[in-house]
Coordinates of C-alpha atoms in Angstrom, one line a residue:
X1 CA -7.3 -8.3 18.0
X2 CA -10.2 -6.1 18.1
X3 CA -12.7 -6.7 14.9
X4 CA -16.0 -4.8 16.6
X5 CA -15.1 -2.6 13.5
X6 CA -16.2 -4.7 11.0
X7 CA -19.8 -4.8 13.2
X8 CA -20.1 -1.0 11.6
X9 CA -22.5 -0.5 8.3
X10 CA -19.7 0.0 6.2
X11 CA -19.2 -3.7 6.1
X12 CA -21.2 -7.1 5.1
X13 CA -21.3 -10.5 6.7
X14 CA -18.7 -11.7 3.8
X15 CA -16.2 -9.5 4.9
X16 CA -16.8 -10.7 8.9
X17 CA -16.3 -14.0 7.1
X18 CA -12.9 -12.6 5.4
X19 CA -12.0 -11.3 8.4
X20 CA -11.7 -14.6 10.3
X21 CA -10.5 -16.8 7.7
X22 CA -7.5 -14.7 7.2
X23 CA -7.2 -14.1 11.4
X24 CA -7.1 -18.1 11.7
X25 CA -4.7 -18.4 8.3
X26 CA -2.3 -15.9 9.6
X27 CA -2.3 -17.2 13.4
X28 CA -1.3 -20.1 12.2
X29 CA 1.8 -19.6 10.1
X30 CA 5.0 -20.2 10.6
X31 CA 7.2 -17.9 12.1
X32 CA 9.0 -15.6 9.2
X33 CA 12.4 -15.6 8.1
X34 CA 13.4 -11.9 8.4
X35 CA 16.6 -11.9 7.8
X36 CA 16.4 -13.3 3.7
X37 CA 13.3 -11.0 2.8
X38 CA 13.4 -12.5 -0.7
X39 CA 13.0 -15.9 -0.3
X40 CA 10.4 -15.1 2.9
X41 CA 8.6 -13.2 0.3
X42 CA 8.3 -15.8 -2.3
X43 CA 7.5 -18.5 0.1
X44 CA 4.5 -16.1 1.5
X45 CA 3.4 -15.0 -2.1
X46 CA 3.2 -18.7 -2.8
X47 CA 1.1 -19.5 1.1
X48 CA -1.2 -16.7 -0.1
X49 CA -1.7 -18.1 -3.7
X50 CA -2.8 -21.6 -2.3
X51 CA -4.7 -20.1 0.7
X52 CA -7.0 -18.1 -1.9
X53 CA -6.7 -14.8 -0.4
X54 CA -4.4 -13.4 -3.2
X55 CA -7.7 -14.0 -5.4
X56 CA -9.1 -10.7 -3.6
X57 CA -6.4 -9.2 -5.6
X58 CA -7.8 -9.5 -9.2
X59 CA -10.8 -9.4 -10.6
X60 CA -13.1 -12.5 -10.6
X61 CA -12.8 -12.9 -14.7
X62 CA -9.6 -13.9 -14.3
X63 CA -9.2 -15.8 -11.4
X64 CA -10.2 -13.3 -8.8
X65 CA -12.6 -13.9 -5.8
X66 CA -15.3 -11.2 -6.3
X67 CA -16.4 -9.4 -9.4
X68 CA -14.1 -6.3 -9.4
X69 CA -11.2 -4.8 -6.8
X70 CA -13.0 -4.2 -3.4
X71 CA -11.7 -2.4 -1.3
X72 CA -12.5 -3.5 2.0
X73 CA -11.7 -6.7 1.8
X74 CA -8.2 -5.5 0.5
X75 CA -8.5 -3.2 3.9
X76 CA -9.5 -6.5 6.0
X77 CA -6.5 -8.4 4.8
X78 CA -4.2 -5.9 4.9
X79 CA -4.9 -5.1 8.5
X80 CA -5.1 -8.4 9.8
X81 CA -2.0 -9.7 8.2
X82 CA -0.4 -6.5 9.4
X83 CA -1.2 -7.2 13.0
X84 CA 0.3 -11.3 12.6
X85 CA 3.2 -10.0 10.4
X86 CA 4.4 -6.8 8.4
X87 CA 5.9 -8.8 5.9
X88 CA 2.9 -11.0 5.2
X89 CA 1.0 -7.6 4.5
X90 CA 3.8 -6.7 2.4
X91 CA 3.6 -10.0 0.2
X92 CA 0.2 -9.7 -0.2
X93 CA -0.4 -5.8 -0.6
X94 CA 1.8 -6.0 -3.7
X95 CA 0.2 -8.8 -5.5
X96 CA -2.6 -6.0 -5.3
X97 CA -1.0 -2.8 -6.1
X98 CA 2.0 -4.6 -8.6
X99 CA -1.1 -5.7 -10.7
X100 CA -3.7 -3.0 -10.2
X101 CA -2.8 -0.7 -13.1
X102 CA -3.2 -4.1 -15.3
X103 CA -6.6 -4.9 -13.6
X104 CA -7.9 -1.3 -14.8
X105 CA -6.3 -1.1 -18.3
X106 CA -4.8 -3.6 -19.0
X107 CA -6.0 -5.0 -22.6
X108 CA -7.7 -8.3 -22.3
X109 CA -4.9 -10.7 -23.7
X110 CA -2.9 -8.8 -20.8
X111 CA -5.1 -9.4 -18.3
X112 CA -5.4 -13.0 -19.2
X113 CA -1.5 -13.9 -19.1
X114 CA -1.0 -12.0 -16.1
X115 CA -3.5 -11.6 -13.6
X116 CA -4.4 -15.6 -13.5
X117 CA -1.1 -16.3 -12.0
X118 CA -0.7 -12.8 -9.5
X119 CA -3.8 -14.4 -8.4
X120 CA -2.6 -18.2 -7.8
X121 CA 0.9 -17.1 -5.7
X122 CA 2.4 -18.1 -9.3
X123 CA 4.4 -14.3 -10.5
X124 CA 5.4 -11.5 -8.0
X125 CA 4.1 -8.1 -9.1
X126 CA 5.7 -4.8 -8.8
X127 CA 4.7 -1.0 -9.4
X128 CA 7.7 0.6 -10.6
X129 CA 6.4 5.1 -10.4
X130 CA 8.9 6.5 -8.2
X131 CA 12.6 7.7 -9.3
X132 CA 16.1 9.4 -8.1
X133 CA 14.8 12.3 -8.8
X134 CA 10.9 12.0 -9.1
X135 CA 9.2 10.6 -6.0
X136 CA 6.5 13.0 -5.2
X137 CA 6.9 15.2 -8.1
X138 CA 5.7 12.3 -10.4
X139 CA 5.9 15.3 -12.9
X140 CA 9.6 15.6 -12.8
X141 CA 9.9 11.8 -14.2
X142 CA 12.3 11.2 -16.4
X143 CA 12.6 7.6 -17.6
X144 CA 11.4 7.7 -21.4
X145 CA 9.7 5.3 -23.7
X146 CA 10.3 6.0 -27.3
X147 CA 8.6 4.0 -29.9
X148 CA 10.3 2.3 -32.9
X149 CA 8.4 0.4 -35.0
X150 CA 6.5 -2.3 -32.7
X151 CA 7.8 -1.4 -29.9
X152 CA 8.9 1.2 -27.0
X153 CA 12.4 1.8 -26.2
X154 CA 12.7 2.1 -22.4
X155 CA 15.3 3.8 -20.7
X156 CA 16.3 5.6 -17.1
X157 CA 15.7 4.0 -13.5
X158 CA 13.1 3.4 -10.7
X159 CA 13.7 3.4 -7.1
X160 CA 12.4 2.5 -3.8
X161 CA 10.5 -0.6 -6.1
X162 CA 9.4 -2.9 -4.1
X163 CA 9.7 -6.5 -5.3
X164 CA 12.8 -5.2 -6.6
X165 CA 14.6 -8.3 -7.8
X166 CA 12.1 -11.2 -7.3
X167 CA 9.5 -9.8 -9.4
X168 CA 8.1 -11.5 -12.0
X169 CA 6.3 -8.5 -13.7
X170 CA 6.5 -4.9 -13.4
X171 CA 3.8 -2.4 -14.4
X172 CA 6.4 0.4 -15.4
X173 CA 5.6 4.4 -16.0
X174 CA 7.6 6.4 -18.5
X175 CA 7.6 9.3 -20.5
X176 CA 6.5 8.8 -24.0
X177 CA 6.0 12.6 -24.5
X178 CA 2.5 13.5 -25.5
X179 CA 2.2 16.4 -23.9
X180 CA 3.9 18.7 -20.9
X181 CA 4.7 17.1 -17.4
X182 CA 2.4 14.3 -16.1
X183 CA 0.3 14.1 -19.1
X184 CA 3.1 12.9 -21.1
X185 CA 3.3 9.5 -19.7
X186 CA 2.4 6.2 -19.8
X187 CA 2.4 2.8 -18.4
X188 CA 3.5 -0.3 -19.3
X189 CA 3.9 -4.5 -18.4
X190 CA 7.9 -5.3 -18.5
X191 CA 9.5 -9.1 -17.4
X192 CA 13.0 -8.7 -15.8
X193 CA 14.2 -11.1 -19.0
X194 CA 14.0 -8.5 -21.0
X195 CA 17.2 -7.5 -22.6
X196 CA 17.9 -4.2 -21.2
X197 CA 16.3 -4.7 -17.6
X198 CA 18.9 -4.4 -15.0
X199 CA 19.1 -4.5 -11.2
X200 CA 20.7 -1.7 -10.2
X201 CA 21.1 -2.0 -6.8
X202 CA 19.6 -3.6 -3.7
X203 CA 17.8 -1.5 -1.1
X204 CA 18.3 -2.2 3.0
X205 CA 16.0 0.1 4.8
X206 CA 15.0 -0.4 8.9
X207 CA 12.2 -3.2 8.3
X208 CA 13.7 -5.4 5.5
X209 CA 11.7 -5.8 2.6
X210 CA 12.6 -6.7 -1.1
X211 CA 13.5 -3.2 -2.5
X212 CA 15.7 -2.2 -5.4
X213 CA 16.8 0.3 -7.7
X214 CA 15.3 -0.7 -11.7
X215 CA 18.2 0.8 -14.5
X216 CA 16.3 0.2 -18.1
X217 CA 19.5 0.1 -20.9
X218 CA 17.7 0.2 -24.5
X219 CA 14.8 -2.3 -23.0
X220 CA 12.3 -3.3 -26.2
X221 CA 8.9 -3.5 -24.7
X222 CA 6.1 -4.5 -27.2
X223 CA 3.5 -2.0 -28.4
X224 CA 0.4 -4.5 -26.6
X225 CA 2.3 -4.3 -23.6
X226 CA 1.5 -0.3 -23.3
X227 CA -1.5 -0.2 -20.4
X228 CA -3.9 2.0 -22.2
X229 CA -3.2 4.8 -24.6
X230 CA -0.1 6.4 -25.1
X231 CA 0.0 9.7 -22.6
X232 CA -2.3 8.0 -19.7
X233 CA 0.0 6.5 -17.4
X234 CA -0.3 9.1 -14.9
X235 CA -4.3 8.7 -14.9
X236 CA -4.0 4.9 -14.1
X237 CA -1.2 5.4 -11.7
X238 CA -3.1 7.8 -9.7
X239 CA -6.8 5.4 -10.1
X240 CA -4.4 2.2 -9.3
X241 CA -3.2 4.4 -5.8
X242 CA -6.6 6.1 -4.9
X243 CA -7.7 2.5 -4.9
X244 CA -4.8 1.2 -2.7
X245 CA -4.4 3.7 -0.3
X246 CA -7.3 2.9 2.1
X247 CA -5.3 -0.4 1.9
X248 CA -1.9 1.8 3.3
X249 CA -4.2 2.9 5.9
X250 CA -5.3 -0.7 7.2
X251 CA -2.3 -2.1 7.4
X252 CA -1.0 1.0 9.7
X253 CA -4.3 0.0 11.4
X254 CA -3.1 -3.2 11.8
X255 CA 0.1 -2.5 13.3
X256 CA -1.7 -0.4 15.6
X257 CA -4.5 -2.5 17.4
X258 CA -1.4 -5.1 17.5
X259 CA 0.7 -2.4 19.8
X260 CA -2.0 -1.5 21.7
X261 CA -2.5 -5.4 22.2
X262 CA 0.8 -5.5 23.5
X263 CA 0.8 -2.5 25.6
X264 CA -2.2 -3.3 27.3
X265 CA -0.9 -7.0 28.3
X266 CA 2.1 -5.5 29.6
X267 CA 0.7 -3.2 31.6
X268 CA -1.8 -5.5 33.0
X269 CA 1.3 -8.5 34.1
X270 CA 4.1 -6.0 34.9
X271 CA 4.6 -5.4 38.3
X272 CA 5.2 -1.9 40.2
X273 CA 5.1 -0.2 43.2
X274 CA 3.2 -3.2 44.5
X275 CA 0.7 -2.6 42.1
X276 CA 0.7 -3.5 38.2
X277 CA 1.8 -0.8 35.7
X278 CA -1.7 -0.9 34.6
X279 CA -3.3 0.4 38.0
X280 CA -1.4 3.9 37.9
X281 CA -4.0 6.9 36.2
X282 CA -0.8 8.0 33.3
X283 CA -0.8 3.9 32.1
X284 CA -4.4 4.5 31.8
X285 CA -4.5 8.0 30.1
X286 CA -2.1 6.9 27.4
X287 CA -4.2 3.7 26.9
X288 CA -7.3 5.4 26.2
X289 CA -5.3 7.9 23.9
X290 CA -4.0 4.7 22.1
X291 CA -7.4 3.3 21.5
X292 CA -9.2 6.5 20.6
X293 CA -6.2 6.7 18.0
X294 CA -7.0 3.2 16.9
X295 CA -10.6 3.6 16.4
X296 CA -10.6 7.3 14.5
X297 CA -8.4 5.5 12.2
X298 CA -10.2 2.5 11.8
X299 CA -13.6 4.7 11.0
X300 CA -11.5 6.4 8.5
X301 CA -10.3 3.9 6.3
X302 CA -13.8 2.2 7.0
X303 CA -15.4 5.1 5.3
X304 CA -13.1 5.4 1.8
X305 CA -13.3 1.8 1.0
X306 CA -17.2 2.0 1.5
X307 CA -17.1 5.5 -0.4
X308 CA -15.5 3.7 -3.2
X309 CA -17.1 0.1 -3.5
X310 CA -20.8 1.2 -2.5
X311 CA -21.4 4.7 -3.2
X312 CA -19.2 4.6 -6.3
X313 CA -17.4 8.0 -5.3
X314 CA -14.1 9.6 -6.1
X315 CA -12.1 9.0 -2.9
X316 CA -9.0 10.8 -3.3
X317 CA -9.9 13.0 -0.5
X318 CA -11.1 10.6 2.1
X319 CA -8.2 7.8 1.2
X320 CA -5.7 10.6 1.6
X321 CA -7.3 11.7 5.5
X322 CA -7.3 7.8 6.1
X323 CA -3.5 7.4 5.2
X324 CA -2.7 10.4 6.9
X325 CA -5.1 9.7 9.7
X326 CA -3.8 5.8 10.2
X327 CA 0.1 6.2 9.7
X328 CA 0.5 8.9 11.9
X329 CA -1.8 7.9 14.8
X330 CA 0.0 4.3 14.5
X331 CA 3.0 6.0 14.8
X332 CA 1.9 7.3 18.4
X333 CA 0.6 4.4 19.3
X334 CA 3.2 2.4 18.9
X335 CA 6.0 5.1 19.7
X336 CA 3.9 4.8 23.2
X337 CA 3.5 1.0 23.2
X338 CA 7.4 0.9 23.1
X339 CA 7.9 3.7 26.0
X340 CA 5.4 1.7 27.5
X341 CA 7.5 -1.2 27.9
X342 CA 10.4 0.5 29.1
X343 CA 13.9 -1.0 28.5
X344 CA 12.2 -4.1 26.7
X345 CA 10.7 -1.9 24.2
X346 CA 14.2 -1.3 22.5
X347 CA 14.8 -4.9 22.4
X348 CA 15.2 -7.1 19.0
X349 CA 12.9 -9.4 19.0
X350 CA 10.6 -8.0 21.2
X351 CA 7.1 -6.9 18.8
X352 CA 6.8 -3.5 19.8
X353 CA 10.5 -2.9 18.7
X354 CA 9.8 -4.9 15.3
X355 CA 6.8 -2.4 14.7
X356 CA 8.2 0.5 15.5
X357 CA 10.6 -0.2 12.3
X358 CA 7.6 -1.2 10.2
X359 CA 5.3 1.9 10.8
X360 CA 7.7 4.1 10.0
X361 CA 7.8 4.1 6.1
X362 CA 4.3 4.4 6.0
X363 CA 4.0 7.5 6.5
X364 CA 5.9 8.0 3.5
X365 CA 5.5 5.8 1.1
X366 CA 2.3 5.9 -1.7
X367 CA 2.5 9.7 -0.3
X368 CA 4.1 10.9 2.4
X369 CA 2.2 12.6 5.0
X370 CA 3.0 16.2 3.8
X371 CA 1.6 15.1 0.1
X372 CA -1.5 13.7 2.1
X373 CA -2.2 17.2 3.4
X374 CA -1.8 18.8 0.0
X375 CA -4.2 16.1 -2.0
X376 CA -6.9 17.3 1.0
X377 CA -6.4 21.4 0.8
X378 CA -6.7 21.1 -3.2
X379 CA -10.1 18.9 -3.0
X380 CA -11.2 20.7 -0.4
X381 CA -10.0 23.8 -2.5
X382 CA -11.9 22.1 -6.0
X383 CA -15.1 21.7 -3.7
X384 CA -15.2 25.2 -3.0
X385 CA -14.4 26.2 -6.4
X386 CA -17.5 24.3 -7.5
X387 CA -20.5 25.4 -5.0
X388 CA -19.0 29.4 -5.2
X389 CA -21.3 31.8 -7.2
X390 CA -20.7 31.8 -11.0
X391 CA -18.2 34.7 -12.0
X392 CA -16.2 34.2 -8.4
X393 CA -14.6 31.3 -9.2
X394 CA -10.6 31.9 -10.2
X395 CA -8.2 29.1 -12.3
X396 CA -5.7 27.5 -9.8
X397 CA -2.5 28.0 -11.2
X398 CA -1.1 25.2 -9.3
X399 CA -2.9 22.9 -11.3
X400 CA -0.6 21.4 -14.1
X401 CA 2.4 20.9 -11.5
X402 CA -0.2 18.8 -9.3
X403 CA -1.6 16.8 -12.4
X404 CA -5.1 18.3 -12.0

């Protein structure tokens, strides 16, 4: 794996150190279970706990292994267990985003009963935001919270959740109704013993991962439970995400310096012609496509987890260019690892195969790739806005579907 990366600015000698512990950790574990997901999961959740790494997940008040969330060394691990194993990323990017909204507004007494054990590998975490019918249109939710007495009343269902059904805590948005579209909702910490709490159904997609579909009957939720005030869910969703994914964008890094790995070996020991594979001009053109792909994604992602843990800067715009930017150059990459390979690039168990069925939701989920493109034009659009002369400047009206 290529880490010259992490000899850019952007990074310090304690994420180099990062980098290799978690190189050597993931090198040498086991080989994974993919065919039961949950208990893989749960064993890796716990690996991670012991290891320390899932520490890099909370803050350091509470068990965590730096001061607040940063966000390249969530980028560091995330794309170096993506290039050992997608479902080690997966174990360990949830920890992250499952407990993120807690991390930022949580109230202390939350924080203290449940970020301690997301750290130590103890709870699974899940982020519960998308529906049937509200995935990208977060607006359109329609799960609602109504409050009685000391509590919130939860009802309606979440999809596509992963850590569906071995999650020990879900942070969980609903409508509680203070105002028009997303500025009527809100988040909140929910156990799966809950009365009321249901799993509705078990999701198999093309690179198995624990995914469900949530059903909420009636479910009591305390009051202190509520992350932050009533009416701000969308807010912390959106911080907990612009936080994350840079993280998306590693891990599709990942996968990508692992396939050009593998399509470089290839083409070097595969014999042809009387030559190798690796001696004809199109191997060659493709190979330096792959890499320049690699490395405009890596600068990328490089540059919003810097934006947002040293400059302090919004990074909405840049973490959307890197998810776009990383998922769909991985997706050529490996797409051209696999052709690469020929016939042995279908082939189960072959790693090329494996991650061309990991890559593939990335480019949809936390944002699909058309989403991506909008969250760009409207900050590039906002930018504008800003440095035009006074008196030019005209309201959007696309701004309360978007959640401006």
């Amino acid at each position: 794996m290529d880490r010259s990366s992490l000899d850019l600015p952007f990074f310090g000698p304690e994420h180099r150190a990062l980098s290799d512990a978690i190189f050597d950790w993931a090198a040498a574990m086991p080989p994974i279970d993919h065919h039961d997901t949950d208990a893989a999961c749960r064993r890796l959740v716990a690996a991670l706990g012991r290891s320390g790494f899932l520490r890099y997940c909370v803050p350091a008040a509470f068990g965590g292994a730096l001061p607040e969330l940063d966000s390249r060394a969530l980028c560091i691990a995330r794309e170096t267990l993506a290039y050992h194993d997608g479902l080690a990323d997966f174990a360990f990017a949830m920890q992250g985003l499952g407990s993120g909204a807690i991390t930022l507004a949580g109230s202390p007494e939350l924080q203290r009963r449940v970020l301690p054990k997301v750290a130590s590998g103890e709870w699974i975490a899940a982020f519960a935001l998308t529906e049937p019918e509200a995935g990208s249109d977060v607006a359109a939710m329609a799960t609602s919270a109504r409050l009685d007495g000391d509590h919130y009343v939860l009802d309606g269902e979440k999809t596509w959740i992963s850590n569906g059904g071995i999650a020990d805590v879900y942070c969980v948005f609903a409508r509680t109704g203070d105002a028009p579209g997303t500025r009527g909702l809100s988040a909140f910490v929910v156990h799966p013993d809950m009365p009321g709490f249901e799993i509705a159904e078990r999701l198999d997609v093309i690179a198995p991962h624990p995914l469900a579909r949530l059903r909420f009957n009636g479910l009591r939720v305390p009051v202190e439970n509520r992350l932050g005030a009533s009416g701000e869910g969308f807010k912390i969703a959106m911080r907990t995400l612009d936080i994350f994914r840079a993280s998306v964008a590693a891990a599709a890094l990942g996968f990508a310096r692992r396939a050009l790995d593998e399509a470089l070996a290839h083409a070097r020991g595969r014999a042809m012609f009387g030559h190798t594979l690796a001696d004809f001009q199109l191997t060659q053109a493709k190979l330096g496509e792959m890499a320049t792909d690699v490395d405009a994604a890596a600068l990328l992602t490089a540059r919003a987890a810097w934006q947002r843990d040293v400059a302090k800067k919004p990074t909405t715009r840049e973490a959307a260019m890197a998810k776009m930017t990383a998922t769909e150059n991985a997706q050529r990459v490996i797409d051209a690892a696999v052709q690469m390979h020929g016939g042995q690039g279908v082939r189960v168990g072959v790693k090329v195969e494996s991650l061309y069925r990991e890559i593939r939701a990335l480019r949809i989920y936390e944002g699909a790739t058309e989403v991506q493109k909008l969250i760009v034009a409207r900050e590039l659009m906002k930018s504008a806005a800003r440095s035009a002369p006074p008196g030019s400047r005209k309201a959007s009206p696309e701004g309360d579907r978007h959640g401006s």
